[in-house]
Every structure is written in C-alpha cells, then in structure tokens.
XYZ file of C-alpha atoms in Angstrom:
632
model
C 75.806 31.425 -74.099
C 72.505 30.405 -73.776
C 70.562 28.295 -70.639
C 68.114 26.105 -70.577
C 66.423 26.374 -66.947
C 63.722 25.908 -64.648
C 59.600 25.576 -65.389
C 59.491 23.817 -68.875
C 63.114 23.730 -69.228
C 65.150 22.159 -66.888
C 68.545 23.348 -66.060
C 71.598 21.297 -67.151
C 75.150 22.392 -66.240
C 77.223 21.018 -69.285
C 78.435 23.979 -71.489
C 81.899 23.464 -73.322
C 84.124 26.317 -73.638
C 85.976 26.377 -76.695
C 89.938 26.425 -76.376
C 89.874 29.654 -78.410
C 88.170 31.657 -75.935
C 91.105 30.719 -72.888
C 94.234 31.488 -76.110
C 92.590 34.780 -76.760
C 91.957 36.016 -73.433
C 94.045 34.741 -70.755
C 93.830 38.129 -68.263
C 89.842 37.329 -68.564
C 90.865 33.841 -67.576
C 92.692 35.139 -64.831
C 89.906 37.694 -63.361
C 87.127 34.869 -63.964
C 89.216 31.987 -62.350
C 89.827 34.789 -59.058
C 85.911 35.387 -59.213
C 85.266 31.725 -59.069
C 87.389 30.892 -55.902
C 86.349 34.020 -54.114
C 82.624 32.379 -54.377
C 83.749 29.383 -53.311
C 85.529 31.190 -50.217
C 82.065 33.198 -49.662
C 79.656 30.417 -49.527
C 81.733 28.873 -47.071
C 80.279 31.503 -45.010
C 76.766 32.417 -46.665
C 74.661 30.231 -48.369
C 73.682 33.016 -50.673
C 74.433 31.063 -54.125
C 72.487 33.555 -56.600
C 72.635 36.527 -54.593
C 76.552 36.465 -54.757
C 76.525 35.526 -58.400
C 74.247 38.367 -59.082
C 76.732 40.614 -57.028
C 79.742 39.598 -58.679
C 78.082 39.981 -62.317
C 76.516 43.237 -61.463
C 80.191 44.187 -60.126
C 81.581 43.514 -62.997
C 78.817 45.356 -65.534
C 79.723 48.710 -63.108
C 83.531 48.186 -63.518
C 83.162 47.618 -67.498
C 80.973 51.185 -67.146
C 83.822 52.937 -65.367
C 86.738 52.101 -67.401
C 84.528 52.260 -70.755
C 83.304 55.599 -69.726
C 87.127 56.996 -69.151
C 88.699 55.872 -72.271
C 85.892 56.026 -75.177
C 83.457 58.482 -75.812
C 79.609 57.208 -75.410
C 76.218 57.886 -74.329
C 75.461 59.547 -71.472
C 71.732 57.899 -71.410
C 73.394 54.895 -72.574
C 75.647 54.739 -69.644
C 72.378 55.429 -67.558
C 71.137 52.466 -68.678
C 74.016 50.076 -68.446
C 74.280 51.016 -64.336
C 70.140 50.512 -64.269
C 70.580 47.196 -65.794
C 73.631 46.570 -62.986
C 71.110 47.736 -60.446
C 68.760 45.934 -61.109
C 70.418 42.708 -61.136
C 72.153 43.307 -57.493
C 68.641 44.470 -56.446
C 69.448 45.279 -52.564
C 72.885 44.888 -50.714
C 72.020 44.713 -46.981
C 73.024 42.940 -44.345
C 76.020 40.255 -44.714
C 75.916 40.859 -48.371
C 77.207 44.333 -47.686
C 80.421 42.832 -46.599
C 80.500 40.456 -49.828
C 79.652 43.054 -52.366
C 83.045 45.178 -50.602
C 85.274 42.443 -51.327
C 83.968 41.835 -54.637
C 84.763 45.494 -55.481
C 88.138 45.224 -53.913
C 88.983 42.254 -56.386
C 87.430 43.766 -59.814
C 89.634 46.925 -58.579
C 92.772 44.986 -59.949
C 91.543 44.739 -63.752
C 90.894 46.538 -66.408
C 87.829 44.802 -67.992
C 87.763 47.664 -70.876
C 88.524 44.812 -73.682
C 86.399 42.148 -72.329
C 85.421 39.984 -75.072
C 82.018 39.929 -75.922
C 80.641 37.477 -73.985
C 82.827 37.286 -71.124
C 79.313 38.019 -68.529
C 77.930 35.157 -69.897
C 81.644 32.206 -69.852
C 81.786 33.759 -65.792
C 78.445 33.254 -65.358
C 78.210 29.522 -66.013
C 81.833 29.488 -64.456
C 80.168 30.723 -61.284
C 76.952 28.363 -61.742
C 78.829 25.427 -62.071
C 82.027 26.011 -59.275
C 84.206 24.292 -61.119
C 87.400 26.069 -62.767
C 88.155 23.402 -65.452
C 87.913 24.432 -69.220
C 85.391 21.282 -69.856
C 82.900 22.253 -67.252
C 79.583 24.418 -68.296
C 76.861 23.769 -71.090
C 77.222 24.035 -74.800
C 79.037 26.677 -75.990
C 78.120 27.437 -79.891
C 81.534 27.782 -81.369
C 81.863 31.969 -82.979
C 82.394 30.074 -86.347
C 79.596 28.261 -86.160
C 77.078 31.120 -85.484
C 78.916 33.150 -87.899
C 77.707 30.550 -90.423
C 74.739 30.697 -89.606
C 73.925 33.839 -90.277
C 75.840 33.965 -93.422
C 72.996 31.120 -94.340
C 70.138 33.409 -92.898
C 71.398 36.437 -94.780
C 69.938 39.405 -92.441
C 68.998 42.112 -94.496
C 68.555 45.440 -93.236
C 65.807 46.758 -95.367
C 63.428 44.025 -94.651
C 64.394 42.246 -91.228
C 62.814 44.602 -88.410
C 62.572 41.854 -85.944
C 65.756 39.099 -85.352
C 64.981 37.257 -82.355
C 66.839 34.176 -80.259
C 64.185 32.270 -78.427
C 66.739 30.677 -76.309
C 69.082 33.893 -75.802
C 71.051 33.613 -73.133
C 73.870 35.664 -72.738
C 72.890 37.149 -75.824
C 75.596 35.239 -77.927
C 73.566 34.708 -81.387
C 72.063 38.812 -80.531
C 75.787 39.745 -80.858
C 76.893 38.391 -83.868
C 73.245 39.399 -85.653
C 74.453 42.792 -84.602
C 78.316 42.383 -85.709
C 76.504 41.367 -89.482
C 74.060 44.294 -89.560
C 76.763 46.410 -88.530
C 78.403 45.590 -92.013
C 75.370 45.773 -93.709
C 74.253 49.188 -92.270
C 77.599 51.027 -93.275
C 77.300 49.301 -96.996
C 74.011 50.295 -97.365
C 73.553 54.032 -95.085
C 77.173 55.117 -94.908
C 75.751 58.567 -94.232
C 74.587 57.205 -90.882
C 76.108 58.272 -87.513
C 77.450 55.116 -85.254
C 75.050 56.214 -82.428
C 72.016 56.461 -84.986
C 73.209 53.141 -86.886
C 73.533 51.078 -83.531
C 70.021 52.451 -82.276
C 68.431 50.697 -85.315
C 70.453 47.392 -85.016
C 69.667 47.545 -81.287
C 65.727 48.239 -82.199
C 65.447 45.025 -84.457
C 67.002 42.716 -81.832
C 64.918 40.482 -79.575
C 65.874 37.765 -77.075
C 63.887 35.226 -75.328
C 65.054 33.677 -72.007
C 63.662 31.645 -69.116
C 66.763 32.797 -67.212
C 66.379 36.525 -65.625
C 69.922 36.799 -65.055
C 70.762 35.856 -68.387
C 68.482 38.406 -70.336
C 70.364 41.055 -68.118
C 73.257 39.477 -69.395
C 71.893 39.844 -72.997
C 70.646 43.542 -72.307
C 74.444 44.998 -71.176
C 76.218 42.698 -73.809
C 74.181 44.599 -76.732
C 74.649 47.860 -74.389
C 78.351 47.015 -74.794
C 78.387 46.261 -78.612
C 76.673 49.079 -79.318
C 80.096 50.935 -77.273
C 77.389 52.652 -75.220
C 76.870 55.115 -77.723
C 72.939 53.733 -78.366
C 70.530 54.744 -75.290
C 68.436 52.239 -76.670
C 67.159 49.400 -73.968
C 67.462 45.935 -75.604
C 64.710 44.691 -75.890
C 64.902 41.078 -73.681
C 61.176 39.201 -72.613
C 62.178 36.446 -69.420
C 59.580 34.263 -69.983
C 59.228 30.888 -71.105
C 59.462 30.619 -75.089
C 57.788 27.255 -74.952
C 54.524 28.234 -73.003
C 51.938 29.102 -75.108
C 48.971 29.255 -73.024
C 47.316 32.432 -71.752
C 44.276 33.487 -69.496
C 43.235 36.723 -68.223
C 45.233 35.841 -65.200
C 48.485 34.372 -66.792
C 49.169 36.161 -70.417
C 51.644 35.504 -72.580
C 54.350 37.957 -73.123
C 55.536 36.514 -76.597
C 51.614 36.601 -78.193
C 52.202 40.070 -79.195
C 55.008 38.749 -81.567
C 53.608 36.292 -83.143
C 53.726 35.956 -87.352
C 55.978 39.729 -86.843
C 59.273 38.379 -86.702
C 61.387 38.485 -89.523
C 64.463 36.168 -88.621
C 64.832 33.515 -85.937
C 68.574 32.415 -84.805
C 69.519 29.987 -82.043
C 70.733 26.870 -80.755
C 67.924 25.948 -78.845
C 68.043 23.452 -75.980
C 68.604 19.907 -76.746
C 67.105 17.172 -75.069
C 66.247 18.597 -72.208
C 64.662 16.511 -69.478
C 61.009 17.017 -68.966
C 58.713 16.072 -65.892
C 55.576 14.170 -66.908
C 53.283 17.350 -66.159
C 55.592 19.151 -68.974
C 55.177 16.195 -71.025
C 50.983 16.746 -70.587
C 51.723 20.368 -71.411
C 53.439 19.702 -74.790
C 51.065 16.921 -75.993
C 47.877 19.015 -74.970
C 49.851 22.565 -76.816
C 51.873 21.097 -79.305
C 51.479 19.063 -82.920
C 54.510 17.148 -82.664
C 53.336 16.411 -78.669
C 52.213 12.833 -78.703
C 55.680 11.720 -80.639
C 59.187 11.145 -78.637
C 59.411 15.323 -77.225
C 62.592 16.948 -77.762
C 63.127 20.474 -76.345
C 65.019 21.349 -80.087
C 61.842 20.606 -81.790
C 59.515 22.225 -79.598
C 61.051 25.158 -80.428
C 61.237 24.871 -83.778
C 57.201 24.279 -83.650
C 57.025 27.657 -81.190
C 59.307 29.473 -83.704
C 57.246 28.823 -86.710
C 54.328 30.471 -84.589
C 56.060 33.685 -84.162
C 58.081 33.833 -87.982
C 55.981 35.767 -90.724
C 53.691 33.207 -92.913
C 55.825 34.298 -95.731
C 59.755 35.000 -96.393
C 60.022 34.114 -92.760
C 63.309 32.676 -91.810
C 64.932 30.587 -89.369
C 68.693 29.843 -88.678
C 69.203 26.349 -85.812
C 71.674 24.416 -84.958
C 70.158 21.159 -83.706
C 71.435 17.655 -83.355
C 72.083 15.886 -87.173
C 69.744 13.007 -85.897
C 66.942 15.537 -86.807
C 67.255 14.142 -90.567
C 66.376 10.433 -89.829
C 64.960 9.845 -86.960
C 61.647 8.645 -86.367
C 60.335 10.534 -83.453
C 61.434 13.499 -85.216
C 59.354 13.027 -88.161
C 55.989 15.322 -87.372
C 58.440 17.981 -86.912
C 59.838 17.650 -90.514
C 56.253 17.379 -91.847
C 55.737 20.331 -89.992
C 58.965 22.292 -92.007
C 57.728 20.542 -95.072
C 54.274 21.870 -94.861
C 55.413 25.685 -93.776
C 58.873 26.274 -95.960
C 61.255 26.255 -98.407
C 64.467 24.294 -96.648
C 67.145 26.536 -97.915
C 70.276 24.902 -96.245
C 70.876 21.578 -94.545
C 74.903 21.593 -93.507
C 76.384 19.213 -91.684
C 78.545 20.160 -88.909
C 80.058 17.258 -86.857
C 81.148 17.519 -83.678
C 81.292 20.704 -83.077
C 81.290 20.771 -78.901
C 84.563 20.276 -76.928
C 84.595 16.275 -75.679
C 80.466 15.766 -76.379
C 79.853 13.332 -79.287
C 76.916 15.796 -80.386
C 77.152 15.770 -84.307
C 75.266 19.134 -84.862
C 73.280 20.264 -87.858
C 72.568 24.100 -88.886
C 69.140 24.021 -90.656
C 67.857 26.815 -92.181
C 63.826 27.531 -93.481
C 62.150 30.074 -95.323
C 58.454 30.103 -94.708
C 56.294 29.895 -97.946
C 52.644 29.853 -97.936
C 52.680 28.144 -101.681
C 52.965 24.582 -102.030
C 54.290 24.502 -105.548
C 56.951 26.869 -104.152
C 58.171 24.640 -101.145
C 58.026 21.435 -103.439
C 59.892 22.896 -106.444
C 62.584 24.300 -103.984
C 65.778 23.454 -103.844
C 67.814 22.798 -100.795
C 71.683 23.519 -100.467
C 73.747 21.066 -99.109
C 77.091 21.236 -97.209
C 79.113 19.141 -95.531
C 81.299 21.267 -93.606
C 81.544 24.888 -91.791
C 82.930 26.030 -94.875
C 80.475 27.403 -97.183
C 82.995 26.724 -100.187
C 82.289 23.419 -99.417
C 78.545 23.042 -100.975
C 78.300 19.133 -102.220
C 75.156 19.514 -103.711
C 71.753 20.203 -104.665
C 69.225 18.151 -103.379
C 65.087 18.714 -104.534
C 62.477 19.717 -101.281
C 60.426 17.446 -103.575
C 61.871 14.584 -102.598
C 61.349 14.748 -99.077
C 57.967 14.262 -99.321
C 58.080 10.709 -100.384
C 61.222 9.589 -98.495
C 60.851 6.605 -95.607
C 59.331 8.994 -92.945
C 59.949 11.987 -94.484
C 63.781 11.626 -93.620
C 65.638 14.575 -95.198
C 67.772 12.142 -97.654
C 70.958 14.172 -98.077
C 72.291 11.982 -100.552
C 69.417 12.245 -102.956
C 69.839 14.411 -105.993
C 68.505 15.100 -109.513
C 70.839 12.847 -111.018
C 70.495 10.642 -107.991
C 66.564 10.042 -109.330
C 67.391 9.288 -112.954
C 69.527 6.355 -111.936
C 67.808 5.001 -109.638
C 64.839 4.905 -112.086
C 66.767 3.228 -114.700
C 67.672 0.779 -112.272
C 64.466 -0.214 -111.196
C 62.433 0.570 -114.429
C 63.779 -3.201 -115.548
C 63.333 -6.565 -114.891
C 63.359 -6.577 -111.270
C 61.241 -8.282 -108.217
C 61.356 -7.281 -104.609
C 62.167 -9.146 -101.504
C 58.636 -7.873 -100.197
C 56.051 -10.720 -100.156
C 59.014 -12.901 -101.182
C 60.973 -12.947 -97.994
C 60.434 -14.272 -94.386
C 62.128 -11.941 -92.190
C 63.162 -12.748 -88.761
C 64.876 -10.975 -85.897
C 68.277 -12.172 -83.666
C 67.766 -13.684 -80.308
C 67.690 -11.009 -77.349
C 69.214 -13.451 -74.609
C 68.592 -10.756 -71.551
C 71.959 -11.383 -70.593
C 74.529 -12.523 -72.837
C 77.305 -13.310 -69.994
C 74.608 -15.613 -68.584
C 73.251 -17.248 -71.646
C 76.161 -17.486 -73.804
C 79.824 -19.773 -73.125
C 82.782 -20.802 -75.074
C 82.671 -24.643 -73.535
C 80.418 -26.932 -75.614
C 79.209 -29.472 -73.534
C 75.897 -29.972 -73.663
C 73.698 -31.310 -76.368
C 71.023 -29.250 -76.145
C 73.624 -26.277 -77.216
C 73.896 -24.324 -80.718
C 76.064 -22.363 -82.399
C 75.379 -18.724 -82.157
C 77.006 -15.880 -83.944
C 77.397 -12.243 -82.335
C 77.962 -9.036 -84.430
C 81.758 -9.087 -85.287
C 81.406 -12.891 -86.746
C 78.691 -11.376 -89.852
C 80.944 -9.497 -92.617
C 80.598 -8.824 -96.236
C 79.899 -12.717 -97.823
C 81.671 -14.509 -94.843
C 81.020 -15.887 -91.696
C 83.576 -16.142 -89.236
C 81.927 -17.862 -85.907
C 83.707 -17.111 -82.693
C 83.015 -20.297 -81.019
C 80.123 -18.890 -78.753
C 77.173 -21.605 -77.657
C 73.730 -21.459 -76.213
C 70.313 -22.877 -75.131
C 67.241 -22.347 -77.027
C 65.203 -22.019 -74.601
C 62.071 -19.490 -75.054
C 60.876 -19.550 -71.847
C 64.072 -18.375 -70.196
C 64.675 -15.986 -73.057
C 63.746 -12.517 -73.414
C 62.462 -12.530 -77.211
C 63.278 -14.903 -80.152
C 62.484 -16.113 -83.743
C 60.526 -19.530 -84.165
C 63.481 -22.318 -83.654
C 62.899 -23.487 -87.047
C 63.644 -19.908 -88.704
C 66.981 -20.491 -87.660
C 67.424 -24.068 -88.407
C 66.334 -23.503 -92.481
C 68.995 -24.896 -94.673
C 69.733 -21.638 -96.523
C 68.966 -18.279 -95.241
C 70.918 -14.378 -95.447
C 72.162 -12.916 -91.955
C 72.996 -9.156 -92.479
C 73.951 -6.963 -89.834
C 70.793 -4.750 -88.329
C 73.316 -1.953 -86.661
C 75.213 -0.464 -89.965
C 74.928 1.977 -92.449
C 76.559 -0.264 -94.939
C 74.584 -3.351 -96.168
C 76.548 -6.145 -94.972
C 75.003 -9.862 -95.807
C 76.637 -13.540 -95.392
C 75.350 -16.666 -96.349
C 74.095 -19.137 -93.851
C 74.160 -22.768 -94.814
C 75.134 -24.199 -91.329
C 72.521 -23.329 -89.141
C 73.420 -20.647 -86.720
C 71.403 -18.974 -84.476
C 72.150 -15.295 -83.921
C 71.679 -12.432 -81.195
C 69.956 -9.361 -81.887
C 72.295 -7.086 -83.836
C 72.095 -9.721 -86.671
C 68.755 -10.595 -88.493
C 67.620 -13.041 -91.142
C 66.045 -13.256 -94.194
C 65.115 -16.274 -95.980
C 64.131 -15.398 -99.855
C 61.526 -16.725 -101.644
C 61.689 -15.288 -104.685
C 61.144 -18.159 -107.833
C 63.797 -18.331 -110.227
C 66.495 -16.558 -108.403
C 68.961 -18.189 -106.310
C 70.129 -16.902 -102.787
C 73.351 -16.551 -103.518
C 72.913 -14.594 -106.201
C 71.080 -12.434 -104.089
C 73.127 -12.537 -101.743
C 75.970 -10.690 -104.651
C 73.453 -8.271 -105.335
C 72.440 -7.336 -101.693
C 76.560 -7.004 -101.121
C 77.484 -5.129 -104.467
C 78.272 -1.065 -104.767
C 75.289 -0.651 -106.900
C 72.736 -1.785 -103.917
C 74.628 0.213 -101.584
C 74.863 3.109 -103.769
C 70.744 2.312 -104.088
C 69.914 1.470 -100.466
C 72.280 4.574 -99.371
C 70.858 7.151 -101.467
C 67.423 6.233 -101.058
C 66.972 5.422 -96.720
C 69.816 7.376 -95.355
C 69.931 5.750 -92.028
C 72.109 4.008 -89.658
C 69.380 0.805 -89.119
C 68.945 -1.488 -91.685
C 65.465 -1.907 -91.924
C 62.828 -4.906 -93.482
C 60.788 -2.276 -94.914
C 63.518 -0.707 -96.821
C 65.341 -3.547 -97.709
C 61.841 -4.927 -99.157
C 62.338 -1.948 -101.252
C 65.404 -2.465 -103.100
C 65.309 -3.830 -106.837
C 66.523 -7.364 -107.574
C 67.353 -7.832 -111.618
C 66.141 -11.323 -112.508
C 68.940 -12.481 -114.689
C 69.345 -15.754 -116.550
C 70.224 -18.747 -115.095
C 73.351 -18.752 -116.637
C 74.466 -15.321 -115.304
C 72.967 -16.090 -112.190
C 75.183 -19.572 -112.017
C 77.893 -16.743 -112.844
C 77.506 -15.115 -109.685
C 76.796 -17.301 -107.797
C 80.466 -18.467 -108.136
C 81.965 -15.506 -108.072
C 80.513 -14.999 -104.480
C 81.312 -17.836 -103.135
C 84.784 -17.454 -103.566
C 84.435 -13.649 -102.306
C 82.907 -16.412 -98.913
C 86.399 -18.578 -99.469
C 88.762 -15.796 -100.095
C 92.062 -16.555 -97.580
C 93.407 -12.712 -97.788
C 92.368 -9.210 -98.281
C 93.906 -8.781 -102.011
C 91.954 -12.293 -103.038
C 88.762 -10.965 -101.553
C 88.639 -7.329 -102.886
C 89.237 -8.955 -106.070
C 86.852 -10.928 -106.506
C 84.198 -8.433 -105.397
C 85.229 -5.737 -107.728
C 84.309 -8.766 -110.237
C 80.912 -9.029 -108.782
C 80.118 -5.217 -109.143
C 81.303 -5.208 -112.583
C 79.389 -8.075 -113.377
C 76.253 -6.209 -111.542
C 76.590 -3.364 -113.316
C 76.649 -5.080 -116.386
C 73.408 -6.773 -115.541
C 71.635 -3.626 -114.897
C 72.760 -1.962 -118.355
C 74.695 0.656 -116.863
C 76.824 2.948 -118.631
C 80.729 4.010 -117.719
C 78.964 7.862 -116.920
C 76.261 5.619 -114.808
C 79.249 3.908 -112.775
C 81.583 6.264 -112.860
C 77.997 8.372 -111.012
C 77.350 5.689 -108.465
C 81.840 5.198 -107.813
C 81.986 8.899 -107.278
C 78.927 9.216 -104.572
C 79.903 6.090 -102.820
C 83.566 7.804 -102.529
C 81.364 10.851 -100.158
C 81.935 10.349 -96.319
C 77.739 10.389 -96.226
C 77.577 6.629 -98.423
C-alpha cells in the first residue's frame, strides 16, 4: 500500500481492499479485525492515536520475528535488524502506554502470524488509520495483478538495473513484487548463488520513497520478510518528501544524491491529491508543468524523470486514463515526448473496488535521441492481459495530435486512410461555419417549464431530445432573456432557418437538423455551414456517417466534441446530383418511424459515403473493423 500524507501531500483515507486479499486470508482478517476494535476500546481511554498504532504494528513485526525465527532457518543479523526496525517504530513505552503495549501482546499471543501475506503491516495499518472494519474503507489498493503487469512491461533486468525505486512506497507493495521478479531472474541467470547472497543483491537494488515514517518501516520489515530474514541487509527506505526539490545548506535534499542513477521507477503515485495554495506556489515556482491544472500523478512523473538515467531509463505508473486527453495534462506529455521512447500505453479500466477511477499503466524509456523517440513505436493494450496487444501505434504521431493527446486509435494504417480521404476534393467547416454555444440558463428548474403560456416563450431542446438525424423535442419552454441568463448565443443564431445541433458531451458525433427554430441548453451546440455549393443536409449525412466517425475518432480521441476539431474534418464536395442523393436519403433516416427503418437507411448513407470517397472493400472493411473496438 502506499500513502499519500502530510507537507506536499495531503493525507486521504480512501484505499480499496481487493476481495482477494479477505478469500485468501481470513485468520489475517480475523487478527486485523481484533486489532482494530481493541484500538477503538483503547482510545476510549487515551487519546494516543499514532502511538497505539505504532505499538500494535511494532507488536506485530516482534511476533512475526518469534514465530519466523522458530520454524525457518534465517539470519541472525537479519533478525537483529527486523527487532531494530520494531524498536524503533514503538520508540519508548512509558507511562499509560505500558499498560496498552501488555494487552496488545496478550492479543497477538493468540496467532500465529508465520504466513502473513506480504503486505498484511501495511492492509492493518490503514485498517487502524481509518477505524473502520468494512472491506470498502482505506485508500487505493493496486490490485497484485496489476503491479505484476507492470513489471512484466518494465522488464527488470538484473545485469543492468542496480537501482529500482517507488517514489510513493508505502508499505513497500511495488518493492515486493520488484523483488518476487528478480528473484526469478537471479536463479535463471546465477543459479550458483546462495538464497542469502541472492536476496542481499535484490535487497541492495531496492529503494523506496515515502512521506510517511511509519510506512517506510513498514517497507523496511516487509523486504526483511521477503528476503525470509536470511539477508542482513537494511532496506534501503529515504522518509522524505519525493516532490520537494529544493535544498539549502540548512534544509538538503535527501533524494539529490539519486538523481539521473536510477535505473527503474515503479509506482502508483498519488492521484489528485489536494494541495494548499502555498503548495500550489511551490510547484509552479519548482516545476515545468506548474502553471497548468497540478495533479499530484504528474508531479511525480516530472520528479521521476529527474532521478531516471538520461538514457535506457525506465518508468512503470499507473495513473488515471484521463492522462491521454486531457488538457491540463498536456505539458506533462510534452515533457514524456521530449525525454522517451513510450513503450506501453495499456488500458486498465476500473481497476479499484467501487471508485470509477479508469486507470492507465504507462510505461517510458528515456532516450536522449530525437530520431529515436519519434521513430518509436508504442505498444498498445487494452486489457491486463498482455495477450491482449491491439496494436501498434507510431510515438511520431503524438507530436502533431490536438494537444499532444496520446491518440490510441491512431495507427500506420490508420494514416494512409485518412490521407486518402482527405487528399481529394474536400473543404472544411473552418472559415465556413458560424459556431455557437447552448444557452447556460443558471438554473434549469427555474428557467425552464412544460406549460406554454406566455408569448414571449420558445422552444428549447435539452440533451436527450438531439440524436443521430432526428429531433425529438420534449416539450420544454423558456425566456430569452440575456440579462437574467447566465451566458447565451446572439438570439438570432438560434432563430436561422437552417442550422446543425450536435451534441457537445459524446464521444460519438451525433448531429440533427434544425429547421424549426429551437433554442438549446448547453450540452447541445450549433453550427450553421457556409460552405458554397454544398447543402446542409448533405452535410449533415456526412457529419453522421461511419466514415466521419471512424475519421473524427481516430484522429481527436476525446470525450468533447470540439469546434476546432470538427473544423478539421474533410467534407467531399460531390455533385449536385449525388448531393440531392443524400440529401434524401437523410431525411428519411430524420422520418424513420422504427429502429429497423432507420438503421436501414443509414447503412445506405455510409455506403453511399464510402462510395463518394473512392474507398475500397479492404478500405471499409479497415474503417468497419476499428469502429467495431470498444475505444471508437
């Protein structure tokens, strides 16, 4: 597990246990869910929060000693060090904690904590941070599959990584499965070495990072443990901040040493954690990416590429998907684009318990030569499952994309089509278009009623009444007022006798045609063409057809249809004639009574469209396929 806490990072308790942790180890369960009411019971008569969690964790370090120590063989120094580490974190038991640390002993005395799973110190430590006993309390747990996968992407090598480090550490979770993979590795490559001599060098290359003190003691037995306390090595765990980078003769920095050494990076750093505005003067005055929306997720990705190697440095996150599109997050991606070769963008999902948190592992390479980082190219997966690559996408091409989004649907084959679609006779809605945005009432239940009594109402349409070619209006009225509403379009916008509505939310182009008038709030927006010699219907087909989705998808990946990239998309001027064509066929796609009618007739319309735009059966049988992917 891994905390984000205190100074720079502030301290949220909403960690997700995984089910598979409480099937697997229901006696841990047991002893953790006994530890957490005996604190409760405790503070009823202390107020000695930390000092009790400190005991009970430290109790429980000595009792995983003892009962290691009788039934394996290990270390005698590494046993030494296990108890300091225990020490240390109980620091002195005097007064009323005396009597505390005595029943806490009593209570461990009941189980045999030999088999404790890895990270059990780390589940009862949020468990005791947040009081609760419920599975869905804590903060985000990174599913074992998950970090497993990420280090398959990393692929640790034992020759050449010396330094692995987890900025955000924790409980050491990411530390443990580095050292479950170099495990492997070391008895491939050295099977001549002894276990104590093999963990020593896994336990030398590991470094965690933590704000938390507790937590890098946490980190430091954990490793202890893995190693089966046959290592006296002393993991090497910095509590500091990862994110502060200043340093004065008074106040130095603890991580400077490690900077451009490290070999590997691994982590799910924090993610949006809240910042105070003298953090938020920090980060603009220390970091690139500081005068753009901050995210904690990014700010260590910046601090990470300070400590990776300039070259063949790499870096294993799992950060929120949003990272590929979003605005704010775009210095941060010019940032990777400017220091690395992307070597694996893989989409995760939800991957946290009852938190609508689609996650993204990303994983970097750091290469000092330009024509190396542009002529990469990045893997691309769409699951957990590493069987499951979908494709091949060029670093190239995120250098040109809308904001230097990382397009995932963009491929080599991707490019040649969309080329030969826009290589012919096409025009652009971009200095042919007015464009106008919805009406933001302030308050909908105020502005907006069913009755239509008044003359001074209009029509207005609201989200659900826009789909594909039709309009469906819901019978809601209004005042055009501008002075009691909180923004609008000129009242004449609305009013033209022919305009497109499409919907503004969506990551499907959706457009109807508007001969009636409406006004519209906010999640729908306008555009009237002006484009000579082709009629709004017909672009209305085109805007609506597979091919412009296929186009629009591949090209903007995003879940806001935007002017700028819809100014962007390639109308063919066709004849009048096929135009007339179209234009038909669309407006009974606008009359169609039933589903089987409707579908129908636009399956006409993006034949006919294809037709226009000289495409072949391999070119729509291309375009059918990647519009079949859950990412189009």
């Amino acid at each position: 597990m891994r905390y984000k806490k205190s100074n720079l990072i502030s301290h949220e308790n909403n960690y997700i246990i995984p089910d598979d942790y409480w099937n697997e180890h229901p006696h841990l369960i047991t002893c953790a869910t006994e530890l957490q009411k005996l604190k409760l019971d405790l503070l009823k008569k202390d107020s000695l929060a930390k000092d009790i969690d400190k005991l009970i964790l430290s109790n429980v370090m000595v009792s995983i000693l003892d009962t290691f120590n009788k039934k394996n063989s290990t270390s005698v120094d590494a046993i030494k060090i296990g108890k300091e580490i225990a020490s240390r974190l109980q620091g002195n038991v005097d007064g009323s904690l005396k009597e505390i640390n005595q029943t806490i002993v009593k209570t461990l005395a009941k189980y045999d904590l030999n088999d404790t799973n890895d990270d059990f110190l780390g589940f009862l430590y949020q468990l005791l941070q947040n009081q609760l006993g419920r599975k869905s309390d804590g903060q985000f747990y990174t599913p074992k599959k998950v970090v497993q996968q990420i280090l398959s992407q990393v692929r640790l090598d034992v020759i050449k990584d010396k330094l692995i480090m987890d900025p955000a550490c924790g409980s050491g979770q990411f530390l443990i499965e580095a050292f479950n993979e170099l495990d492997k590795l070391y008895e491939q490559a050295n099977p001549e070495l002894t276990k104590p001599d093999r963990y020593s060098r896994i336990l030398s290359s590991l470094l965690g990072v933590d704000i938390d003190n507790i937590a890098c003691s946490l980190a430091q037995f954990n490793l202890l443990k893995r190693a089966a306390f046959l290592a006296p090595i002393i993991p090497k765990m910095i509590c500091a901040n990862t994110l502060k980078k200043s340093s004065d003769l008074f106040n130095l920095d603890p991580l400077s040493e490690f900077e451009r050494k490290v070999n590997v990076i691994i982590g799910n750093p924090p993610w949006g954690a809240k910042l105070t505005t003298e953090e938020k003067n920090y980060f603009k005055k220390n970091y690139q990416i500081g005068d753009v929306g901050l995210n904690s997720f990014t700010l260590f990705i910046e601090r990470s590429l300070d400590f990776l190697k300039e070259e063949g440095g790499r870096l294993g996150f799992l950060i929120p998907e949003a990272y590929l599109k979003i605005k704010n997050h775009q210095l941060s991606r010019q940032q990777i684009l400017d220091k690395c070769k992307i070597l694996t963008l893989q989409i995760c999902g939800d991957v946290f318990k009852k938190v609508y948190a689609p996650a993204l592992i990303i994983v970097v390479e750091t290469a000092k030569d330009k024509d190396q980082r542009q002529n990469n190219s990045v893997k691309l997966s769409k699951s957990l499952s590493e069987n499951n690559n979908f494709g091949i996408v060029p670093q190239s091409s995120f250098y040109s994309t809308h904001e230097n989004i990382f397009n995932i649907n963009h491929s080599g084959d991707s490019e040649s089509l969309k080329n030969k679609i826009k290589n012919q006779d096409v025009r652009y809605l971009k200095g042919n278009a007015l464009f106008f945005l919805g009406i933001v009432t302030g308050n909908n239940d105020k502005h907006l009623t069913k009755t239509n009594g008044d003359p001074r109402q209009n029509r207005i349409l609201v989200g659900s009444d826009v789909n594909k070619f039709k309009i469906n209006f819901s019978g809601n009225y209004f005042i055009y007022d501008k002075d009691q509403l909180q923004q609008v379009a000129p009242k004449g916008y609305y009013l033209e006798p022919e305009k497109l509505l499409y919907k503004f939310i969506s990551s499907k182009l959706i457009f109807a045609y508007d001969n009636q008038s409406y006004f519209m709030l906010n999640n729908i927006n306008g555009v009237i063409p002006r484009i000579k010699e082709m009629r709004s219907r017909y672009i209305l087909a085109l805007l609506n057809s597979k091919l412009m989705q296929y186009y629009y998808a591949s090209s903007f990946f995003t879940v806001k249809v935007l002017r700028g990239n819809l100014e962007e998309l390639p109308l063919l001027l066709a004849s009048e004639q096929e135009q007339l064509e179209i234009e038909k066929m669309a407006l009974e796609a606008e009359k169609a009574t039933n589903e089987s009618g409707f579908e129908k007739t636009t399956k006409m319309i993006d034949e006919a469209i294809y037709s226009l735009y000289e495409l072949s059966g391999k070119d729509v049988d291309f375009v059918d396929k990647e519009l079949s992917t859950s990412f189009l």
